[in-house]
Amino acid sequence: MPIYTKNLGWVLETANLGYAIGLDAHGLLANRYWGARLPYPEDYPPPADPRAWPFHNTAHLTNEEFPAYAGPKYIDPCLKVTFFDGVRDTLLNYFSAEIKDLKGVQELILTLNDAYYPLQVKLHYRCHVEHDLIERWAEVENLGDHPITIERAFSAQWHFPRGSQYRLSHLAGRWLDETHLHREILHPGKLVLESRRLTTSHNANPWFALDRGSATEEQGDVWFGVLAWSGNWKLVAETTDFSSTRLSLGVNDWDFAWRLEGGQTYSTPSSIAGYTPQGFGAASRILHNFVRDRLLPHGHTLHKVLYNSWEATTFKVDEPSQVQLAEIAVKMGIELFVLDDGWFQKRDLDNAGLGDWWPDEVKFPNGLGGLIKAVNGLGMQFGLWVEPEMVNPDSDLYRAHSDWVIHFPTRPRSEIRQQLILNFARPDVQEYIIGMLDKLLTDNNIAFIKWDMNRNVSEPGWPDAPGEARELWVRYVYGVYRVWQTLSDRHPQVIWQSCSGGGGRADLGILRVADQVWTSDNTEATARLSIQDGFSQVFPANVMEAWVTDAGRGLVPLEVRFHVSMCGSLGVGGNLLHWDKSERDLAASLIAQYKAIRPLVQLGDQYRLISPQEHAYSAVQYVDKAKTESALFVFRTFIPDPAQLPQIYLRGLDLRSRYEVEGYGVRSGAAWMSAGLFVPLKNLESKLVRIRKTE
Ligand code: GLA
């Protein structure tokens, strides 16, 4: 039984983890345990019974599952509301529990009621048994007649075994330099990570991993989790004044308010978390499996090798130039040709056209049909770039509906890249964009859409809001999800890519509609190594789109640039007209090699052997689920000679089975993992080593 009840306590178990909740002596709903699954129900400890202390109540010391702002407690709460009469204190009492079975997936629902006001909170816990993850979210319901204003409603507070000196791993970066891994010890107080940019952001990611300071890729207790949300979010890691450590995660409460009328319910997005004693590598693989098995719309479908013409032609696109590129691309083994920005009405530069989603009459006098026919005729699928949430002031859409953008009437409408943001919280905007894109997808044979979002918000006003204008932050994201999901439902064959000026919208919320993510606008291979390593902490390789472009051409060998991109969902984005025969031939042979290892790269288990974030000589390995085949990539950027390069110890192989490591002979899995192999490389060299089980 993944979920069972014992003595007004509840135990949630997955294959390897246990999570226990209970009512403490004061009636508070407290976390009792989160860690390795224990053999017997009585093994799970009872709730702690903290002693009272001057200056605050015991609740301040309790590991409450969903603390509300109430009484003399000063830890960071999950819920803060204002009642109609101005009262801003929320006293939640346990009311009832229910265990549901939804097609084999068990869910625990714990209901809490305010002691006086008709406010009900339902805490949902879903057990993903084989994936070793627990998914949590909350519903806040107004059971009365008077409105309630929600000022904060996080998805979860996660508690760690008693102690301080935990270390937080998180991702940070910026446009062109996303997802760098940072690890820092938590000290008393709070460490806050967030996005206030309307999207997930390039700057931080709603992912965490906590350890006791000594976990490695392969061993050590790691508690980890995400928020499945593509808008403003906040993560608060708090080490309290009594040395307990907790982490809250949810929609950002900054500039947020939600007016909950009588009878209405507000649901938070999900926070999904797990525990492993096997280090950061295992934590990533748990998330990778979950993303592929449970989230991605097209699940385990292998992603095609694509060509994207953006870096080659930028806005200067037309039918002949694209067909010319397509003819070269197909000879290299490309399977999907993607036309990027520049194809639509009056889009000659970035100053016009966004919003007018029909082909430019000068560049494509016969519509997109001629190009698509040519691409399909060559045996490739066709894909297209759109940026549905945006509008240029110089567009027919803006001229007709200047009130549709996010703005304050008395403030300037700050442009970034000469564009403004359509208010996707508005149903009329959603309907308009659904209509436009539905027509595009109905009229044309489109297999792939790159959905871009190239600016952050400013002046976040919604003048015609029917109610509380600060609901914008949440309603906007639900609007994006609705438009995207509606189009996906109508055109289920389309594979969608989430792009936001590179990796600005990478999260487990968007992966319910998008199968791939554009990792970064930075396509320079040596910089990409670190970005990709950070990205892999959360996302599997099939989600990580990686193109070989002309960045670094003449400096970094083509083979290295390919090897870096072959670690994800391979694409090519260079100007093929400038590639000479030897470059095209080498590309064709590397694309063929990629296709041979694609299933295990995209769908296998990833082992980060030596981190490029720490070393100029790095290695990453992919192993298929059956442990019969593996691919090892080794990279050296720049190390002054004479260099002592490290031995590489493989991972993920059967101990007693024999494996042939290309160029190194046949030995047992145990030998390759314990004795390892030495892969000598010069500066700016890389190597792909294939590994096959022989018996
Ligand atoms: C963003 C994307 C790029 C490209 C351009 C087009 O920057 O990340 O890949 O599509 O927009 O304008």
XYZ file of C-alpha atoms and ligand atoms in Angstrom:
707
model
C 0.000 0.000 0.000
C 1.673 3.245 -1.018
C -0.467 5.242 1.417
C -1.775 4.019 4.759
C -3.118 5.443 7.974
C -1.942 4.644 11.457
C -2.897 6.440 14.673
C -4.062 9.638 13.019
C -0.910 9.584 11.031
C -0.343 8.886 7.379
C 2.548 7.143 5.709
C 3.276 7.551 2.009
C 5.639 5.065 0.445
C 7.124 4.758 -3.001
C 9.550 2.082 -4.170
C 12.357 3.469 -2.038
C 11.147 6.441 -0.054
C 8.967 6.956 2.969
C 7.162 10.137 3.954
C 5.178 10.347 7.173
C 2.753 12.972 8.444
C 0.875 13.114 11.733
C -1.046 15.263 14.159
C 1.157 16.393 17.002
C 0.184 16.869 20.639
C -1.158 20.336 19.793
C -3.261 19.122 16.866
C -0.910 20.539 14.240
C -0.379 18.644 11.017
C 3.329 17.922 11.147
C 5.905 16.173 9.043
C 7.285 13.141 10.906
C 9.754 11.772 8.417
C 11.103 12.073 4.854
C 13.827 9.676 3.766
C 14.529 6.047 2.936
C 11.503 3.755 3.068
C 11.456 1.927 6.419
C 10.544 -1.756 6.878
C 7.636 -1.446 9.353
C 4.860 1.080 9.977
C 6.009 1.568 13.563
C 9.471 2.551 12.306
C 8.220 5.978 11.291
C 8.788 8.320 14.235
C 5.908 10.166 15.908
C 5.678 13.939 15.454
C 8.160 15.850 17.546
C 6.828 17.617 20.614
C 8.795 20.833 20.781
C 8.911 22.720 24.067
C 7.338 26.125 24.417
C 9.714 29.061 24.441
C 9.255 32.742 25.199
C 8.554 34.986 22.202
C 6.656 32.445 20.093
C 4.323 29.481 20.276
C 5.188 25.817 19.712
C 3.919 26.032 16.128
C 6.980 28.139 15.399
C 9.057 25.033 16.158
C 6.811 22.505 14.457
C 7.474 21.007 11.028
C 4.009 21.945 9.840
C 3.124 20.535 6.451
C 1.356 23.712 5.390
C 1.855 26.494 7.916
C -0.464 29.451 7.638
C 0.385 32.891 8.986
C -1.152 32.695 12.459
C -0.324 33.450 16.051
C 3.150 34.074 17.424
C 5.118 32.044 14.877
C 7.648 33.655 12.607
C 8.822 30.954 10.225
C 7.978 31.447 6.563
C 4.347 30.366 6.002
C 2.725 28.684 2.997
C -0.517 30.592 3.281
C -1.389 34.185 4.010
C -4.861 35.629 3.456
C -6.959 38.648 4.422
C -10.566 38.017 5.352
C -13.360 40.428 4.368
C -13.286 42.064 7.803
C -9.564 42.774 7.659
C -8.416 39.844 9.803
C -5.056 38.574 8.533
C -4.500 35.578 10.793
C -5.366 32.079 9.508
C -5.844 29.365 12.091
C -5.979 26.009 10.325
C -7.218 22.934 12.166
C -7.144 19.399 10.892
C -10.612 18.316 9.720
C -10.506 15.075 7.717
C -8.476 12.709 5.564
C -9.282 10.733 2.459
C -7.271 8.270 0.393
C -8.215 8.016 -3.270
C -7.174 5.513 -5.883
C -7.012 7.078 -9.334
C -6.316 4.280 -11.793
C -3.681 2.751 -9.550
C -2.175 6.074 -8.443
C -2.915 6.749 -4.799
C -3.608 10.187 -3.455
C -3.990 11.387 0.111
C -6.138 14.449 0.693
C -5.926 16.136 4.075
C -8.493 18.809 4.788
C -7.892 21.699 7.162
C -10.478 24.286 8.170
C -10.036 27.719 9.625
C -11.171 27.821 13.260
C -13.643 30.659 12.616
C -13.936 31.631 8.961
C -15.371 29.453 6.162
C -11.965 28.816 4.626
C -10.927 25.281 3.747
C -7.540 24.039 2.602
C -7.102 20.660 0.972
C -3.564 19.288 0.839
C -3.063 16.780 -1.948
C -0.271 14.173 -1.887
C 0.112 11.881 -4.867
C 2.444 8.896 -4.699
C 4.382 8.133 -7.888
C 5.436 4.729 -6.664
C 7.784 3.493 -9.421
C 9.222 6.943 -9.938
C 10.001 7.454 -6.254
C 8.400 10.869 -6.174
C 5.712 12.591 -4.157
C 3.649 15.288 -5.806
C 1.986 17.907 -3.628
C -0.367 20.773 -4.231
C -2.977 22.679 -2.255
C -6.510 23.881 -2.872
C -7.844 26.872 -1.009
C -11.620 27.082 -0.982
C -13.937 29.832 0.189
C -16.967 28.068 1.695
C -18.669 31.312 2.683
C -20.224 34.324 0.971
C -17.668 37.039 1.621
C -14.559 37.323 -0.542
C -11.142 36.326 0.808
C -7.921 37.805 -0.567
C -5.074 35.314 -0.908
C -1.708 37.028 -0.615
C 0.411 33.905 -0.643
C -0.434 30.295 -1.424
C 2.631 28.130 -1.848
C 2.422 24.560 -3.100
C 4.335 22.883 -0.296
C 6.716 23.203 2.576
C 9.269 20.387 2.602
C 11.006 19.471 5.865
C 14.390 17.822 6.190
C 15.596 15.604 9.016
C 16.444 17.689 12.039
C 19.712 19.492 11.673
C 21.376 22.507 10.196
C 24.343 22.891 7.862
C 22.417 21.563 4.904
C 23.794 22.414 1.499
C 21.516 23.724 -1.238
C 22.254 22.980 -4.899
C 20.501 25.253 -7.353
C 20.817 26.605 -10.882
C 21.608 30.192 -11.740
C 22.577 32.138 -14.843
C 21.330 34.706 -17.296
C 20.431 35.037 -20.953
C 23.152 33.321 -23.057
C 24.551 31.649 -19.943
C 21.825 29.662 -18.214
C 21.770 26.768 -15.725
C 25.087 26.948 -13.900
C 25.177 24.730 -10.852
C 25.764 26.394 -7.475
C 26.095 24.715 -4.106
C 26.003 26.614 -0.838
C 25.670 25.818 2.827
C 22.473 27.132 4.380
C 23.076 29.297 7.405
C 20.490 30.527 9.920
C 18.011 32.690 8.072
C 16.477 32.427 4.653
C 17.849 31.985 1.197
C 15.357 33.092 -1.435
C 15.408 32.195 -5.113
C 12.702 33.468 -7.407
C 11.439 34.700 -10.705
C 9.514 37.969 -11.025
C 9.804 38.032 -14.802
C 6.471 36.371 -15.735
C 8.272 33.274 -17.018
C 10.452 30.718 -15.246
C 13.513 32.830 -16.185
C 17.040 32.348 -17.443
C 18.313 33.449 -14.066
C 17.152 30.731 -11.707
C 15.155 27.527 -11.928
C 12.500 26.178 -9.551
C 14.612 23.124 -8.684
C 16.496 22.243 -5.516
C 18.677 19.487 -4.142
C 19.625 19.437 -0.474
C 22.329 17.336 1.082
C 24.322 17.356 4.286
C 27.337 18.854 2.595
C 29.107 15.694 1.522
C 26.938 14.015 -1.116
C 28.564 13.345 -4.486
C 27.223 12.372 -7.873
C 27.083 8.768 -6.683
C 26.464 8.687 -2.987
C 24.984 10.523 -0.078
C 21.489 11.510 1.032
C 19.887 13.950 -1.374
C 16.430 15.489 -1.015
C 15.362 17.175 -4.212
C 12.340 18.639 -5.923
C 10.799 21.082 -8.372
C 7.872 23.370 -8.860
C 5.978 22.481 -12.029
C 5.199 26.076 -12.988
C 6.118 28.382 -15.861
C 5.548 31.782 -14.263
C 6.714 33.779 -11.254
C 7.885 31.412 -8.533
C 9.610 31.583 -5.179
C 11.761 29.159 -3.247
C 12.536 29.897 0.396
C 15.124 27.690 2.095
C 14.978 28.451 5.790
C 17.215 27.357 8.623
C 15.311 28.332 11.731
C 16.523 29.719 15.012
C 16.211 26.169 16.401
C 18.313 24.473 13.728
C 15.615 22.915 11.666
C 15.709 23.237 7.912
C 12.712 23.553 5.628
C 12.058 24.680 2.080
C 8.891 26.233 0.667
C 8.103 26.401 -2.991
C 5.253 28.020 -4.862
C 3.895 30.820 -6.992
C 5.717 34.006 -6.031
C 3.774 36.139 -3.566
C 5.577 39.238 -4.782
C 2.934 41.629 -6.237
C 0.468 38.745 -6.081
C -3.101 38.788 -4.804
C -6.074 36.592 -5.619
C -9.644 37.486 -4.778
C -11.466 34.310 -3.840
C -15.204 34.814 -4.010
C -17.634 32.629 -2.064
C -17.771 29.124 -3.519
C -14.490 29.519 -5.440
C -11.338 27.414 -5.175
C -7.756 28.421 -5.902
C -5.391 25.556 -6.776
C -1.640 25.831 -6.580
C 0.666 24.204 -9.127
C 2.410 20.985 -8.092
C 5.667 20.629 -6.263
C 7.242 17.236 -6.933
C 10.007 15.920 -4.704
C 12.033 12.832 -3.902
C 14.835 11.420 -1.833
C 17.748 9.154 -2.714
C 20.767 7.895 -0.765
C 22.650 7.605 -4.062
C 23.742 11.147 -4.671
C 22.953 13.860 -7.183
C 23.240 11.595 -10.224
C 20.460 9.312 -8.997
C 18.316 12.342 -8.098
C 18.610 13.580 -11.690
C 17.816 10.171 -13.155
C 14.642 9.949 -11.027
C 13.483 13.280 -12.473
C 14.527 12.284 -16.001
C 12.461 9.101 -15.868
C 9.454 10.913 -14.473
C 9.609 13.642 -17.134
C 9.839 11.086 -19.950
C 7.297 8.608 -18.583
C 4.697 10.916 -17.101
C 4.955 14.433 -18.481
C 6.104 14.753 -22.080
C 3.143 14.800 -24.473
C 4.902 12.409 -26.862
C 6.595 10.383 -24.149
C 9.353 8.191 -25.530
C 9.086 9.263 -29.178
C 12.621 9.821 -30.445
C 13.293 13.416 -31.364
C 14.327 14.128 -34.911
C 17.635 15.636 -35.960
C 16.590 19.107 -37.004
C 18.031 21.937 -39.006
C 17.099 25.480 -37.960
C 17.935 28.292 -40.333
C 17.961 31.163 -37.798
C 21.682 31.647 -37.396
C 22.185 31.204 -41.160
C 19.579 33.558 -42.586
C 18.130 35.464 -39.586
C 15.204 37.552 -40.933
C 16.285 37.236 -44.580
C 14.182 34.222 -45.450
C 12.268 33.321 -48.601
C 11.318 30.170 -50.423
C 14.406 29.775 -52.664
C 16.922 30.442 -49.856
C 15.238 27.977 -47.520
C 14.906 25.292 -50.176
C 18.596 25.702 -50.928
C 19.451 25.076 -47.257
C 17.010 22.181 -47.070
C 18.655 20.479 -50.045
C 22.013 20.571 -48.312
C 20.555 19.589 -44.943
C 18.841 16.467 -46.206
C 22.096 15.146 -47.666
C 23.612 15.356 -44.197
C 20.855 13.196 -42.723
C 18.671 15.965 -41.241
C 15.089 14.819 -40.658
C 13.247 18.020 -39.770
C 13.695 21.440 -41.369
C 12.661 24.365 -39.168
C 12.008 27.827 -40.548
C 12.708 30.312 -37.756
C 11.833 33.991 -37.357
C 11.266 36.284 -40.364
C 8.623 34.360 -42.339
C 5.498 36.311 -41.435
C 3.856 39.565 -42.392
C 6.332 42.500 -42.661
C 8.956 40.728 -40.563
C 12.151 42.110 -42.064
C 13.712 43.044 -38.748
C 12.712 42.617 -35.128
C 10.741 45.871 -35.164
C 7.563 44.702 -36.909
C 5.164 41.883 -37.575
C 4.809 40.003 -34.288
C 1.115 39.276 -33.906
C 0.366 38.984 -37.634
C 0.808 35.270 -38.079
C 0.425 34.839 -41.792
C 3.208 34.456 -44.379
C 4.804 37.626 -45.667
C 3.468 38.228 -49.164
C 6.780 39.413 -50.564
C 8.939 36.621 -49.154
C 6.380 33.864 -49.601
C 4.018 34.952 -52.385
C 2.525 31.450 -52.531
C 2.249 31.040 -48.779
C 4.320 28.456 -46.958
C 2.884 25.643 -49.069
C 5.623 25.737 -51.713
C 8.435 25.497 -49.177
C 6.688 22.805 -47.145
C 6.083 20.778 -50.302
C 9.739 21.055 -51.241
C 10.886 20.084 -47.736
C 8.462 17.155 -47.581
C 9.489 16.178 -51.105
C 13.061 15.878 -49.886
C 11.812 13.461 -47.213
C 12.004 15.857 -44.264
C 9.340 17.124 -41.927
C 8.682 20.842 -41.672
C 8.740 22.986 -38.529
C 8.037 26.661 -37.866
C 8.911 29.393 -35.332
C 6.207 31.488 -33.667
C 6.150 33.890 -30.739
C 2.444 33.885 -29.858
C 2.580 35.960 -26.659
C 4.207 38.945 -28.340
C 3.237 41.886 -30.444
C 5.224 44.632 -32.141
C 3.593 48.074 -31.984
C 4.130 48.024 -35.756
C 1.617 45.271 -36.511
C -1.989 45.025 -37.649
C -2.829 43.269 -34.390
C -1.542 46.125 -32.237
C -3.143 48.762 -34.429
C -6.481 47.019 -33.887
C -6.061 46.061 -30.211
C -3.522 48.243 -28.447
C -5.442 47.551 -25.213
C -4.544 43.853 -25.372
C -1.023 44.308 -24.051
C 0.120 44.214 -20.451
C 0.414 47.879 -19.416
C -0.544 50.649 -17.024
C -2.433 53.436 -18.856
C -0.430 56.226 -17.196
C 3.001 54.689 -17.673
C 5.222 54.186 -20.704
C 4.940 50.781 -22.310
C 8.601 49.789 -22.074
C 9.641 47.881 -25.151
C 12.252 45.170 -25.111
C 13.393 44.014 -28.542
C 10.743 46.492 -29.736
C 7.944 44.272 -28.529
C 5.169 44.245 -25.949
C 3.469 41.317 -24.234
C -0.068 40.315 -25.106
C -2.085 39.787 -21.969
C -2.683 36.045 -22.128
C -4.768 36.313 -18.952
C -7.537 37.727 -21.176
C -9.846 35.127 -22.718
C -10.310 37.278 -25.877
C -6.541 37.296 -26.442
C -6.382 33.549 -25.903
C -9.190 32.968 -28.409
C -7.593 35.226 -31.010
C -4.245 33.441 -30.819
C -5.873 30.000 -30.818
C -7.760 31.009 -33.981
C -4.641 32.340 -35.718
C -2.384 29.400 -34.929
C -5.094 26.827 -35.488
C -5.500 28.161 -39.018
C -1.757 28.073 -39.593
C -1.581 24.455 -38.420
C -4.692 23.434 -40.344
C -3.591 25.033 -43.624
C -0.041 23.727 -43.524
C 1.667 20.398 -42.979
C 3.581 21.403 -39.871
C 5.183 18.740 -37.682
C 7.063 20.960 -35.226
C 6.538 24.349 -33.631
C 9.156 26.376 -31.834
C 7.152 28.522 -29.364
C 9.331 31.463 -28.396
C 8.950 34.227 -25.768
C 11.598 36.863 -26.094
C 11.154 39.374 -23.317
C 10.501 39.795 -19.626
C 7.579 41.753 -18.296
C 7.499 45.376 -17.171
C 4.640 47.658 -16.030
C 2.524 44.595 -15.161
C -0.865 46.269 -15.475
C -4.186 44.825 -16.529
C -6.476 47.868 -16.744
C -9.649 45.977 -17.692
C -9.172 43.191 -15.169
C -12.596 41.939 -14.145
C -11.396 41.634 -10.545
C -8.040 41.772 -8.793
C -5.445 42.894 -11.365
C -2.598 41.185 -9.487
C -4.065 37.831 -10.508
C -2.326 38.573 -13.809
C 0.806 36.633 -12.813
C -1.111 33.391 -12.455
C -3.903 33.853 -14.978
C -1.338 34.698 -17.667
C 0.422 31.356 -17.189
C -2.853 29.436 -17.208
C -3.703 31.339 -20.391
C -0.467 30.190 -22.018
C -1.127 26.606 -20.913
C -4.701 26.784 -22.236
C -3.762 28.132 -25.673
C -0.917 25.637 -26.010
C -2.997 22.670 -24.803
C -5.943 23.557 -27.051
C -3.666 23.687 -30.091
C -1.937 20.440 -29.058
C -5.284 18.706 -28.683
C -6.368 19.865 -32.123
C -3.038 19.025 -33.747
C -1.663 16.081 -31.780
C 1.013 15.264 -34.360
C 2.877 18.516 -33.663
C 5.971 18.357 -31.461
C 6.394 21.637 -29.572
C 9.580 23.263 -28.427
C 9.578 25.679 -25.496
C 11.969 28.549 -26.159
C 12.249 31.830 -24.348
C 15.231 33.651 -25.780
C 17.046 30.391 -25.095
C 16.329 28.627 -21.811
C 13.988 31.141 -20.179
C 11.079 28.727 -19.886
C 12.402 25.334 -18.836
C 10.347 23.724 -16.078
C 8.153 20.721 -15.395
C 4.990 22.756 -15.996
C 5.769 23.529 -19.626
C 6.836 19.922 -20.226
C 3.181 18.897 -20.083
C 2.762 20.638 -23.462
C 6.291 20.865 -24.892
C 8.521 17.880 -25.669
C 11.730 19.834 -26.184
C 13.344 22.937 -24.728
C 15.753 25.329 -26.396
C 18.542 25.190 -23.847
C 20.309 28.474 -24.557
C 20.872 31.020 -27.302
C 24.528 30.434 -26.543
C 25.522 27.713 -28.994
C 29.286 27.961 -28.553
C 30.284 24.394 -27.719
C 32.769 24.966 -24.893
C 30.331 27.296 -23.106
C 27.527 24.833 -23.753
C 29.280 22.068 -21.819
C 28.556 23.730 -18.471
C 25.106 24.960 -19.469
C 24.133 21.456 -20.565
C 25.570 19.843 -17.442
C 23.456 22.184 -15.292
C 20.382 21.582 -17.454
C 20.810 17.831 -16.973
C 20.404 18.186 -13.210
C 16.675 18.479 -13.887
C 15.905 17.571 -17.491
C 16.579 14.445 -19.551
C 18.687 14.575 -22.708
C 15.740 14.203 -25.105
C 14.304 17.484 -23.769
C 17.615 19.320 -24.248
C 17.795 20.685 -27.776
C 21.393 21.266 -28.844
C 22.471 22.623 -32.224
C 25.795 22.714 -33.979
C 26.140 26.267 -35.248
C 28.926 28.444 -36.576
C 29.728 29.773 -33.100
C 33.368 28.882 -32.525
C 33.873 27.831 -36.170
C 37.543 28.067 -37.032
C 38.422 27.781 -33.351
C 36.686 24.667 -32.072
C 36.791 21.617 -34.375
C 33.492 20.586 -35.954
C 33.743 17.162 -34.352
C 33.875 18.704 -30.856
C 30.920 20.937 -31.674
C 28.977 17.899 -32.824
C 29.925 15.785 -29.828
C 28.646 18.484 -27.458
C 25.303 18.643 -29.270
C 25.068 14.855 -29.548
C 24.685 14.804 -25.747
C 21.112 16.007 -26.202
C 18.498 16.233 -28.931
C 20.799 16.977 -31.859
C 20.197 19.835 -34.267
C 22.230 21.850 -36.740
C 21.981 25.608 -37.019
C 25.041 26.747 -38.954
C 25.001 28.438 -42.344
C 25.334 25.331 -44.494
C 26.058 27.432 -47.578
C 29.404 28.262 -45.990
C 30.255 24.711 -44.990
C 32.719 23.116 -47.415
C 32.521 19.531 -48.609
C 34.727 18.164 -45.859
C 32.574 19.833 -43.202
C 29.354 18.532 -44.753
C 30.784 15.008 -45.077
C 31.998 14.991 -41.500
C 28.607 16.302 -40.359
C 26.836 13.521 -42.277
C 28.981 10.867 -40.672
C 28.495 12.320 -37.155
C 24.739 12.581 -37.670
C 24.726 8.900 -38.695
C 26.671 8.073 -35.519
C 24.182 10.066 -33.483
C 21.245 8.198 -34.977
C 22.885 4.933 -33.939
C 23.167 6.013 -30.299
C 20.096 8.257 -30.215
C 17.810 5.851 -28.312
C 20.249 5.462 -25.461
C 21.184 9.149 -25.328
C 17.593 10.373 -25.441
C 15.952 7.638 -23.385
C 18.726 5.981 -21.377
C 20.320 6.709 -18.018
C 22.732 9.619 -17.869
C 25.856 9.548 -15.691
C 27.817 12.756 -15.242
C 31.272 11.252 -14.757
C 33.454 14.363 -14.617
C 31.765 17.737 -14.431
C 32.580 20.412 -17.035
C 31.500 22.977 -14.435
C 34.557 21.999 -12.411
C 37.064 20.582 -14.888
C 38.366 21.411 -18.348
C 38.471 17.648 -18.997
C 34.959 16.259 -18.604
C 32.972 13.134 -19.356
C 29.359 12.077 -19.572
C 27.967 8.607 -20.240
C 24.593 7.303 -21.401
C 23.478 3.710 -20.830
C 20.369 2.079 -22.247
C 17.847 0.718 -19.751
C 18.780 -2.880 -20.572
C 22.474 -2.105 -19.874
C 23.488 -3.570 -23.215
C 24.779 -0.443 -24.885
C 26.399 2.740 -23.787
C 28.015 5.867 -25.184
C 30.780 7.815 -23.492
C 31.601 11.401 -24.467
C 34.879 12.902 -23.296
C 35.836 16.558 -23.759
C 38.932 18.602 -23.160
C 38.664 22.360 -23.506
C 41.909 23.985 -22.394
C 44.453 22.698 -19.882
C 48.048 23.887 -20.083
C 50.431 21.037 -20.925
C 51.961 18.938 -19.489
C 48.548 17.869 -18.196
C 47.707 14.900 -16.011
C 44.376 13.733 -17.336
C 42.164 11.690 -15.039
C 41.108 8.064 -15.442
C 37.474 7.608 -16.432
C 35.403 5.147 -14.409
C 32.312 4.021 -16.287
C 28.963 3.640 -14.578
C 25.660 1.836 -15.006
C 27.024 -1.473 -16.390
C 26.273 -5.008 -15.176
C 29.140 -6.033 -12.914
C 29.675 -9.526 -14.304
C 28.712 -9.016 -17.944
C 31.467 -8.429 -20.462
C 31.513 -5.239 -22.471
C 33.528 -4.198 -25.459
C 34.698 -0.625 -25.160
C 35.519 0.547 -28.674
C 39.297 0.688 -29.033
C 39.938 -0.656 -25.527
C 39.010 -4.357 -25.727
C 36.627 -6.541 -23.766
C 36.397 -6.615 -19.965
C 33.740 -7.034 -17.322
C 31.428 -4.211 -16.334
C 33.085 -4.351 -12.915
C 36.495 -3.782 -14.498
C 35.357 -0.796 -16.583
C 33.743 0.713 -13.519
C 36.528 -0.004 -10.994
C 39.719 0.024 -13.080
C 38.349 2.444 -15.673
C 39.969 3.596 -18.864
C 42.247 6.398 -19.929
C 41.154 8.601 -22.816
C 43.994 10.902 -23.851
C 42.907 14.130 -25.512
C 44.681 17.239 -26.686
C 43.280 20.703 -26.042
C 39.963 21.251 -27.845
C 39.538 17.592 -28.621
C 36.687 15.258 -27.822
C 35.880 11.601 -28.250
C 32.804 9.455 -28.518
C 33.461 5.921 -27.275
C 30.795 3.306 -27.906
C 30.333 0.414 -25.511
C 28.492 -2.856 -26.201
C 27.699 -5.852 -24.059
C 29.237 -8.954 -25.600
C 27.699 -11.624 -23.352
C 15.172 33.920 -29.817
C 15.473 32.445 -29.932
C 16.368 32.214 -31.127
C 15.678 32.734 -32.379
C 15.330 34.190 -32.222
C 14.478 34.660 -33.379
O 16.308 34.631 -29.470
O 16.037 31.945 -28.751
O 16.678 30.846 -31.269
O 14.522 31.971 -32.619
O 14.601 34.422 -31.017
O 14.103 35.992 -33.278
